[in-house]
Short mmCIF file of C-alpha atoms in Angstrom, two decimals:
data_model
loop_
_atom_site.label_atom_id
_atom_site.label_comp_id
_atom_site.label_asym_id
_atom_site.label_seq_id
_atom_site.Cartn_x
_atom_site.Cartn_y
_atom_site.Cartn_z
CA UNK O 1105 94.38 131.56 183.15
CA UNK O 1106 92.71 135.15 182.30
CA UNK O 1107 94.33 134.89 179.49
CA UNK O 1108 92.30 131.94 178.16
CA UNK O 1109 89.41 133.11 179.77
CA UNK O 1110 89.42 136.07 177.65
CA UNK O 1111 89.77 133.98 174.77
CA UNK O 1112 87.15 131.46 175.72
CA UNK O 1113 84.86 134.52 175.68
CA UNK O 1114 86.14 136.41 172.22
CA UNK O 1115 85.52 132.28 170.88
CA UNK O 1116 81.52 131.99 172.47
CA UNK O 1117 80.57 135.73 171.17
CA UNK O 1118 82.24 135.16 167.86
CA UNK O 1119 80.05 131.43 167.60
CA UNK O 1120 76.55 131.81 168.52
CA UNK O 1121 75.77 127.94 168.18
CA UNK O 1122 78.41 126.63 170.40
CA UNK O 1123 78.07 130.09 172.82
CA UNK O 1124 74.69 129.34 173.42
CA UNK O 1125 75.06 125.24 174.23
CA UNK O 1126 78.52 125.59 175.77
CA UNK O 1127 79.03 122.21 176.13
CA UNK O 1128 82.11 121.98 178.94
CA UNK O 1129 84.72 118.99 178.87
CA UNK O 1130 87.30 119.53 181.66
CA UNK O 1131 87.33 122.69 183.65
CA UNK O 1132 87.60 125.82 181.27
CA UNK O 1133 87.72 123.52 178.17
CA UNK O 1134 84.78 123.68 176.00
CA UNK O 1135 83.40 121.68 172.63
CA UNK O 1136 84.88 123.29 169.77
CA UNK O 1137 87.50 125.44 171.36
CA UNK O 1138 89.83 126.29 168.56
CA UNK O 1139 93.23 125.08 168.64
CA UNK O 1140 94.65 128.36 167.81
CA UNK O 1141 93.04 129.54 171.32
CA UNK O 1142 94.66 127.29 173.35
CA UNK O 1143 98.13 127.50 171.54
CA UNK O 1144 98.01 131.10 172.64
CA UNK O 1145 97.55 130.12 176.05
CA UNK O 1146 99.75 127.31 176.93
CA UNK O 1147 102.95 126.16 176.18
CA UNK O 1148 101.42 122.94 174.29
CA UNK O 1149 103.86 120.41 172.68
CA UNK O 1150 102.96 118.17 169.92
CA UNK O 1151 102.32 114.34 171.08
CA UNK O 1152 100.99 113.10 168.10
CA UNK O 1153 103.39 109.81 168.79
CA UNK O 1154 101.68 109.09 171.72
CA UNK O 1155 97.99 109.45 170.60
CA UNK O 1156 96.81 110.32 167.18
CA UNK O 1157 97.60 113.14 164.82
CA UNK O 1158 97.37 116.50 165.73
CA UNK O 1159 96.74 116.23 169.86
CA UNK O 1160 98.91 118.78 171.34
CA UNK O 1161 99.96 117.92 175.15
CA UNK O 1162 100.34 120.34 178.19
CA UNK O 1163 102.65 118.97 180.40
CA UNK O 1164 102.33 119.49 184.52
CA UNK O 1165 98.47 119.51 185.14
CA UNK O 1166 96.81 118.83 188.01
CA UNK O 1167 93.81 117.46 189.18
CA UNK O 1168 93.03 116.41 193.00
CA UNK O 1169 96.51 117.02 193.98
CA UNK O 1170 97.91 114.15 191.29
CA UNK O 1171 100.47 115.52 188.87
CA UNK O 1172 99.50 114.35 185.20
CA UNK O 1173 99.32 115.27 181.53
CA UNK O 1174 96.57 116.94 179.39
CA UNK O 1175 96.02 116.57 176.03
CA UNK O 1176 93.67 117.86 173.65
CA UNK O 1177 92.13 116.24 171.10
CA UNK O 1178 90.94 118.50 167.61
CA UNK O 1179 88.79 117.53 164.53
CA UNK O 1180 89.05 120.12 161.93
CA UNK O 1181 91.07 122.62 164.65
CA UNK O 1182 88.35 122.82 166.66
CA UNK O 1183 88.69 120.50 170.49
CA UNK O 1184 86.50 117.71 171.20
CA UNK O 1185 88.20 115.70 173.59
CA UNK O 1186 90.63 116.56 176.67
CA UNK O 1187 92.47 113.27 178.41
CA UNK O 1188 94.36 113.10 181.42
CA UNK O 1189 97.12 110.27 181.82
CA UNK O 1190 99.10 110.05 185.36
CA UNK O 1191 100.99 107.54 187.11
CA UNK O 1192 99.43 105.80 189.75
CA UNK O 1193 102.09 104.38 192.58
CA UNK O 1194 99.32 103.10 194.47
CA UNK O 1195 95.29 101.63 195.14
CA UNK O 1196 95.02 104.74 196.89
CA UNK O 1197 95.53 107.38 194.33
CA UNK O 1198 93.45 105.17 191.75
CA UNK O 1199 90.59 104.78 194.62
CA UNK O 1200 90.89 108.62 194.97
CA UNK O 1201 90.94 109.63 191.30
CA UNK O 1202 87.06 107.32 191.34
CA UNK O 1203 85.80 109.71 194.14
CA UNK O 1204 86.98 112.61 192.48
CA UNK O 1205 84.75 111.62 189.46
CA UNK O 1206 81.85 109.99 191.45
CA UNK O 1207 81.21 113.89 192.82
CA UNK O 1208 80.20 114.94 189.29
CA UNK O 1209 79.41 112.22 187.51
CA UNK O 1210 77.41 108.51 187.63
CA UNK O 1211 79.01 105.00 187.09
CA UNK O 1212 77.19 103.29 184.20
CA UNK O 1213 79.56 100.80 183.29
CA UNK O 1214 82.95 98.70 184.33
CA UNK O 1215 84.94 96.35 182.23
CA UNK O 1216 88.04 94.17 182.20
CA UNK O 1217 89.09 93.60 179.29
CA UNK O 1218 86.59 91.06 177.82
CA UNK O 1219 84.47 90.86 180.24
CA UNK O 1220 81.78 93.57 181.41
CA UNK O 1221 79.63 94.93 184.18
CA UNK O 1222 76.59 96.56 183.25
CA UNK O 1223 75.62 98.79 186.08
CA UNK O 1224 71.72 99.89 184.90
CA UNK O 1225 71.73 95.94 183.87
CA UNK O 1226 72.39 94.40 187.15
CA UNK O 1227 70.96 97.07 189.39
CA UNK O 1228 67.36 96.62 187.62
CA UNK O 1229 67.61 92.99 188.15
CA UNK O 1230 69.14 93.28 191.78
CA UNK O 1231 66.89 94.27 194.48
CA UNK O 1232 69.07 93.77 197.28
CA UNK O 1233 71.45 96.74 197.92
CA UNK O 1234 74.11 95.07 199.68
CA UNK O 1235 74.15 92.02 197.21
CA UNK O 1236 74.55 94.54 194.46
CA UNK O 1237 77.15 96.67 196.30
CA UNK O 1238 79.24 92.85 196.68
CA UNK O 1239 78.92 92.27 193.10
CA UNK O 1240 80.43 95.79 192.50
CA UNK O 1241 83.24 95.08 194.73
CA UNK O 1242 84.39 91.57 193.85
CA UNK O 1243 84.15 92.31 190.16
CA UNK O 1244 86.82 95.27 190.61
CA UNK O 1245 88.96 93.13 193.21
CA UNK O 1246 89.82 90.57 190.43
CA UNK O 1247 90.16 93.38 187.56
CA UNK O 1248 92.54 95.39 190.08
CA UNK O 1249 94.44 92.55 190.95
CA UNK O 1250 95.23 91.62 186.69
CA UNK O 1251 95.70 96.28 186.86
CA UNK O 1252 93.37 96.24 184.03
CA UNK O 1253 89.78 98.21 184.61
CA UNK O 1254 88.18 101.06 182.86
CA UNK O 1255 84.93 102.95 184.05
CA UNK O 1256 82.33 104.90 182.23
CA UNK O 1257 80.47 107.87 183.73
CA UNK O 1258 77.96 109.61 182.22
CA UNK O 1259 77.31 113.46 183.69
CA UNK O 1260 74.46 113.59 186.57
CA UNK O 1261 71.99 115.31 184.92
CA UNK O 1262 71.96 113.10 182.31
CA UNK O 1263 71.96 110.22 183.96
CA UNK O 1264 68.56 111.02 185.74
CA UNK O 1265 67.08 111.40 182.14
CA UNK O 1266 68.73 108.53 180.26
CA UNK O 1267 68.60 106.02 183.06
CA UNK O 1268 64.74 106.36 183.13
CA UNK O 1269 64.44 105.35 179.75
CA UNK O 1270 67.60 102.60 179.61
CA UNK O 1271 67.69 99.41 180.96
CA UNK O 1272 71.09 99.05 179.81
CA UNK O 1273 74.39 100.94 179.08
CA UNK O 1274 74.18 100.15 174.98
CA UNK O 1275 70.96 102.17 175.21
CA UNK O 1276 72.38 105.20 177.57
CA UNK O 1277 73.99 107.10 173.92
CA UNK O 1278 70.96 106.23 171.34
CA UNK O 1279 68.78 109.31 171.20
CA UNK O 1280 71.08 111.31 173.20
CA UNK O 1281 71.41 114.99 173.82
CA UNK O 1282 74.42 116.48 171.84
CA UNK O 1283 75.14 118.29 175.51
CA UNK O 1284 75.96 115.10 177.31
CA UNK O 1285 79.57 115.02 179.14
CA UNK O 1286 81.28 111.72 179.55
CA UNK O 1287 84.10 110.13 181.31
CA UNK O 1288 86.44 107.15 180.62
CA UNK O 1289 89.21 106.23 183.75
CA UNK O 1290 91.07 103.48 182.38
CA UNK O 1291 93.65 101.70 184.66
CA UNK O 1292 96.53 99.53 182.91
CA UNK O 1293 99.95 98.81 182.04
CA UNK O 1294 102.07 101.13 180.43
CA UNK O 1295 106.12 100.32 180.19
CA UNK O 1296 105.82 98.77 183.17
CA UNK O 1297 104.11 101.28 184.94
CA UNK O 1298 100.74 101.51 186.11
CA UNK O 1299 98.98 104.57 184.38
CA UNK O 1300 95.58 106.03 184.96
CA UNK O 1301 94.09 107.93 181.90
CA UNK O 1302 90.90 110.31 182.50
CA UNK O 1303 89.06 111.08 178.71
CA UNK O 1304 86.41 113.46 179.25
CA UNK O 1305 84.01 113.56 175.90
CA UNK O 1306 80.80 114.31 174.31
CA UNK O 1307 80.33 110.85 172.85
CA UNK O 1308 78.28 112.17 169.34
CA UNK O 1309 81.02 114.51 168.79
CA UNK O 1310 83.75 112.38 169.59
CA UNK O 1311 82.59 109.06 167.26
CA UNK O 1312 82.96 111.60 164.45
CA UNK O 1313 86.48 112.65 166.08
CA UNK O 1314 87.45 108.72 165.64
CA UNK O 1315 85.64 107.68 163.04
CA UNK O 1316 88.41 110.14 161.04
CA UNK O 1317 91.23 109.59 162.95
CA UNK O 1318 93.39 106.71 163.45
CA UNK O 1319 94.12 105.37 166.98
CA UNK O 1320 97.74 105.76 168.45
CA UNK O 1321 96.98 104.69 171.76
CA UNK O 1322 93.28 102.76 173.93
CA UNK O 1323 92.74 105.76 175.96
#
Protein backbone atom coordinates (compact mmCIF):
# COMPACT_ATOMS: atom_id res chain seq x y z
CA UNK A 1 0.00 0.00 0.00
CA UNK A 2 2.88 2.76 0.67
CA UNK A 3 4.30 1.46 -1.96
CA UNK A 4 1.65 2.64 -4.44
CA UNK A 5 1.08 5.55 -2.56
CA UNK A 6 4.48 6.67 -3.27
CA UNK A 7 3.94 6.03 -6.75
CA UNK A 8 0.56 7.64 -6.99
CA UNK A 9 2.47 10.73 -5.82
CA UNK A 10 5.88 10.48 -8.15
CA UNK A 11 2.68 9.97 -11.10
CA UNK A 12 0.51 13.49 -9.87
CA UNK A 13 3.93 15.66 -9.53
CA UNK A 14 5.30 14.28 -12.74
CA UNK A 15 1.50 15.25 -14.57
CA UNK A 16 0.33 18.57 -13.67
CA UNK A 17 -3.11 18.18 -15.60
CA UNK A 18 -4.26 15.04 -14.06
CA UNK A 19 -2.37 16.14 -10.43
CA UNK A 20 -4.34 19.05 -10.28
CA UNK A 21 -8.07 17.37 -11.23
CA UNK A 22 -7.27 14.03 -9.59
CA UNK A 23 -10.15 12.48 -10.66
CA UNK A 24 -10.48 9.19 -8.12
CA UNK A 25 -12.19 5.82 -9.34
CA UNK A 26 -12.01 3.23 -6.52
CA UNK A 27 -10.08 3.94 -3.39
CA UNK A 28 -6.35 4.90 -4.26
CA UNK A 29 -7.05 4.43 -8.03
CA UNK A 30 -7.00 7.50 -10.02
CA UNK A 31 -7.81 8.57 -13.95
CA UNK A 32 -4.81 7.98 -15.84
CA UNK A 33 -2.76 5.97 -13.44
CA UNK A 34 -0.16 4.33 -15.58
CA UNK A 35 -0.15 0.74 -15.92
CA UNK A 36 3.47 0.48 -15.28
CA UNK A 37 2.56 1.97 -11.64
CA UNK A 38 0.33 -0.47 -10.68
CA UNK A 39 2.35 -3.49 -12.15
CA UNK A 40 4.96 -2.41 -9.66
CA UNK A 41 2.62 -2.65 -6.98
CA UNK A 42 0.55 -5.67 -7.28
CA UNK A 43 0.89 -8.97 -8.36
CA UNK A 44 -1.60 -8.29 -11.45
CA UNK A 45 -2.35 -11.19 -13.90
CA UNK A 46 -3.46 -10.71 -17.36
CA UNK A 47 -7.42 -11.39 -17.90
CA UNK A 48 -7.72 -10.17 -21.16
CA UNK A 49 -10.05 -13.52 -21.83
CA UNK A 50 -12.40 -12.44 -19.51
CA UNK A 51 -12.82 -8.71 -20.47
CA UNK A 52 -11.09 -6.96 -23.26
CA UNK A 53 -7.47 -6.59 -24.21
CA UNK A 54 -5.02 -5.45 -22.00
CA UNK A 55 -7.10 -5.39 -18.38
CA UNK A 56 -4.80 -6.85 -15.92
CA UNK A 57 -6.73 -8.52 -12.78
CA UNK A 58 -5.74 -8.48 -9.01
CA UNK A 59 -7.07 -11.33 -7.50
CA UNK A 60 -8.36 -11.32 -3.55
CA UNK A 61 -9.84 -7.73 -3.07
CA UNK A 62 -12.10 -6.68 -0.78
CA UNK A 63 -14.70 -4.38 -0.36
CA UNK A 64 -17.38 -4.39 2.66
CA UNK A 65 -16.13 -7.60 3.90
CA UNK A 66 -17.07 -9.50 0.29
CA UNK A 67 -14.11 -11.24 -1.27
CA UNK A 68 -13.96 -10.27 -5.12
CA UNK A 69 -11.76 -9.42 -8.08
CA UNK A 70 -10.36 -6.08 -9.42
CA UNK A 71 -9.50 -5.29 -12.64
CA UNK A 72 -8.20 -2.42 -14.33
CA UNK A 73 -9.07 -1.16 -17.36
CA UNK A 74 -6.12 1.03 -19.63
CA UNK A 75 -6.41 3.11 -22.89
CA UNK A 76 -3.07 3.94 -24.19
CA UNK A 77 -1.36 2.48 -20.62
CA UNK A 78 -2.86 4.90 -18.78
CA UNK A 79 -6.27 3.45 -16.24
CA UNK A 80 -9.65 4.60 -16.81
CA UNK A 81 -11.79 2.12 -15.42
CA UNK A 82 -11.50 -0.26 -12.20
CA UNK A 83 -14.43 -3.20 -11.93
CA UNK A 84 -15.17 -5.36 -9.22
CA UNK A 85 -16.88 -8.88 -9.95
CA UNK A 86 -17.85 -11.21 -6.77
CA UNK A 87 -20.09 -13.95 -6.16
CA UNK A 88 -23.14 -13.30 -4.52
CA UNK A 89 -24.64 -16.55 -2.47
CA UNK A 90 -27.38 -14.53 -1.34
CA UNK A 91 -30.21 -11.23 -1.44
CA UNK A 92 -28.32 -10.23 1.43
CA UNK A 93 -24.87 -9.64 0.20
CA UNK A 94 -26.40 -8.04 -3.12
CA UNK A 95 -28.79 -5.77 -0.74
CA UNK A 96 -25.55 -4.93 1.18
CA UNK A 97 -23.19 -4.27 -1.75
CA UNK A 98 -26.44 -1.30 -2.76
CA UNK A 99 -25.91 0.31 0.74
CA UNK A 100 -22.38 0.25 0.46
CA UNK A 101 -22.74 2.39 -2.75
CA UNK A 102 -25.86 4.43 -1.69
CA UNK A 103 -23.26 6.06 1.15
CA UNK A 104 -21.27 7.72 -1.66
CA UNK A 105 -23.15 7.85 -4.42
CA UNK A 106 -27.03 8.61 -5.89
CA UNK A 107 -29.31 6.09 -7.80
CA UNK A 108 -30.22 7.61 -11.18
CA UNK A 109 -31.23 4.72 -12.98
CA UNK A 110 -32.36 0.76 -12.81
CA UNK A 111 -32.90 -1.60 -15.65
CA UNK A 112 -33.77 -5.19 -16.50
CA UNK A 113 -32.76 -6.03 -19.35
CA UNK A 114 -35.16 -4.28 -21.80
CA UNK A 115 -36.98 -2.59 -19.74
CA UNK A 116 -35.97 0.65 -17.63
CA UNK A 117 -36.60 2.79 -14.59
CA UNK A 118 -35.81 6.26 -14.85
CA UNK A 119 -35.33 7.54 -11.37
CA UNK A 120 -35.17 11.70 -12.09
CA UNK A 121 -38.15 10.60 -14.66
CA UNK A 122 -40.57 9.15 -12.30
CA UNK A 123 -39.63 11.06 -9.19
CA UNK A 124 -40.46 14.53 -11.08
CA UNK A 125 -43.71 13.14 -12.09
CA UNK A 126 -44.42 11.37 -8.63
CA UNK A 127 -45.37 13.51 -5.82
CA UNK A 128 -46.22 10.99 -3.42
CA UNK A 129 -43.16 9.56 -1.55
CA UNK A 130 -44.45 6.34 -0.58
CA UNK A 131 -46.07 5.65 -4.08
CA UNK A 132 -42.68 6.34 -5.53
CA UNK A 133 -40.74 4.32 -2.91
CA UNK A 134 -43.51 1.14 -4.09
CA UNK A 135 -42.68 1.66 -7.60
CA UNK A 136 -38.93 1.36 -6.64
CA UNK A 137 -39.53 -1.76 -4.84
CA UNK A 138 -41.82 -3.80 -7.06
CA UNK A 139 -39.80 -2.95 -10.11
CA UNK A 140 -36.57 -4.63 -8.41
CA UNK A 141 -38.76 -7.59 -6.89
CA UNK A 142 -39.58 -8.88 -10.44
CA UNK A 143 -35.90 -8.03 -11.89
CA UNK A 144 -34.43 -9.96 -8.70
CA UNK A 145 -36.60 -12.70 -9.04
CA UNK A 146 -35.44 -13.26 -13.28
CA UNK A 147 -31.36 -12.32 -11.19
CA UNK A 148 -31.01 -9.81 -13.83
CA UNK A 149 -30.70 -5.88 -12.59
CA UNK A 150 -28.07 -3.31 -13.04
CA UNK A 151 -27.97 0.20 -11.26
CA UNK A 152 -26.40 3.45 -12.17
CA UNK A 153 -25.04 5.95 -9.63
CA UNK A 154 -23.75 9.02 -10.35
CA UNK A 155 -21.23 10.63 -7.43
CA UNK A 156 -23.20 13.05 -4.83
CA UNK A 157 -21.85 16.09 -5.68
CA UNK A 158 -22.71 15.75 -8.98
CA UNK A 159 -25.84 14.70 -8.67
CA UNK A 160 -26.96 17.96 -6.81
CA UNK A 161 -25.67 19.87 -9.96
CA UNK A 162 -26.86 17.64 -12.82
CA UNK A 163 -30.17 16.71 -11.31
CA UNK A 164 -31.14 20.45 -11.21
CA UNK A 165 -30.76 20.81 -14.71
CA UNK A 166 -32.05 16.99 -15.89
CA UNK A 167 -35.30 15.79 -15.97
CA UNK A 168 -34.06 12.60 -17.09
CA UNK A 169 -31.09 10.12 -16.88
CA UNK A 170 -30.20 10.54 -20.94
CA UNK A 171 -29.59 14.17 -19.99
CA UNK A 172 -27.47 13.48 -16.54
CA UNK A 173 -23.86 12.94 -19.04
CA UNK A 174 -24.55 15.83 -21.83
CA UNK A 175 -22.55 18.84 -20.74
CA UNK A 176 -20.89 17.04 -18.03
CA UNK A 177 -17.87 17.78 -15.94
CA UNK A 178 -14.84 15.59 -17.05
CA UNK A 179 -14.52 15.05 -12.93
CA UNK A 180 -17.72 13.11 -12.60
CA UNK A 181 -17.36 9.47 -10.87
CA UNK A 182 -19.80 6.81 -11.82
CA UNK A 183 -20.97 3.46 -10.81
CA UNK A 184 -22.51 0.43 -12.60
CA UNK A 185 -23.65 -2.82 -10.06
CA UNK A 186 -24.87 -5.26 -12.40
CA UNK A 187 -26.49 -8.50 -11.00
CA UNK A 188 -26.73 -11.69 -13.41
CA UNK A 189 -25.90 -15.05 -14.41
CA UNK A 190 -22.58 -16.17 -14.87
CA UNK A 191 -21.88 -20.22 -15.31
CA UNK A 192 -24.50 -20.74 -13.25
CA UNK A 193 -23.61 -18.56 -10.65
CA UNK A 194 -24.95 -15.43 -9.57
CA UNK A 195 -22.20 -12.65 -9.93
CA UNK A 196 -22.27 -9.05 -8.88
CA UNK A 197 -19.89 -6.73 -10.92
CA UNK A 198 -19.11 -3.06 -9.47
CA UNK A 199 -17.53 -0.66 -12.65
CA UNK A 200 -16.55 2.51 -11.24
CA UNK A 201 -15.89 5.18 -14.31
CA UNK A 202 -15.64 8.62 -15.54
CA UNK A 203 -18.18 8.18 -18.30
CA UNK A 204 -16.31 10.91 -21.01
CA UNK A 205 -13.20 9.08 -20.47
CA UNK A 206 -14.47 5.77 -20.55
CA UNK A 207 -16.76 6.12 -24.07
CA UNK A 208 -13.33 6.85 -25.57
CA UNK A 209 -11.96 3.65 -23.56
CA UNK A 210 -14.85 1.60 -25.57
CA UNK A 211 -15.28 3.29 -28.41
CA UNK A 212 -11.48 1.63 -29.14
CA UNK A 213 -11.81 -1.42 -27.56
CA UNK A 214 -13.79 -4.39 -28.23
CA UNK A 215 -16.13 -5.88 -25.56
CA UNK A 216 -15.21 -9.35 -23.97
CA UNK A 217 -17.70 -9.32 -21.41
CA UNK A 218 -21.41 -6.64 -20.33
CA UNK A 219 -19.81 -5.44 -17.26
Amino acid sequence: MKRLLLLSLLFLFATPSVANEQIRLYKQYLVGMPKVFLQKSHPLEDCSDRYEQGTLCLQKHSLAGESAELAFRFLGDRLVSVLLMMPLSDVGKIKKMFHVLKTQFDLVLIEDGADKFDILEVSSNTFNKDEFTKMIAEFENEAYQKLRIKYTFISKNEFVTQSRKSQKFSEIFKDAPLKMRAVIYNVGRKDGQVVGTISFIVPGVTEEYLDQNPIVEDF
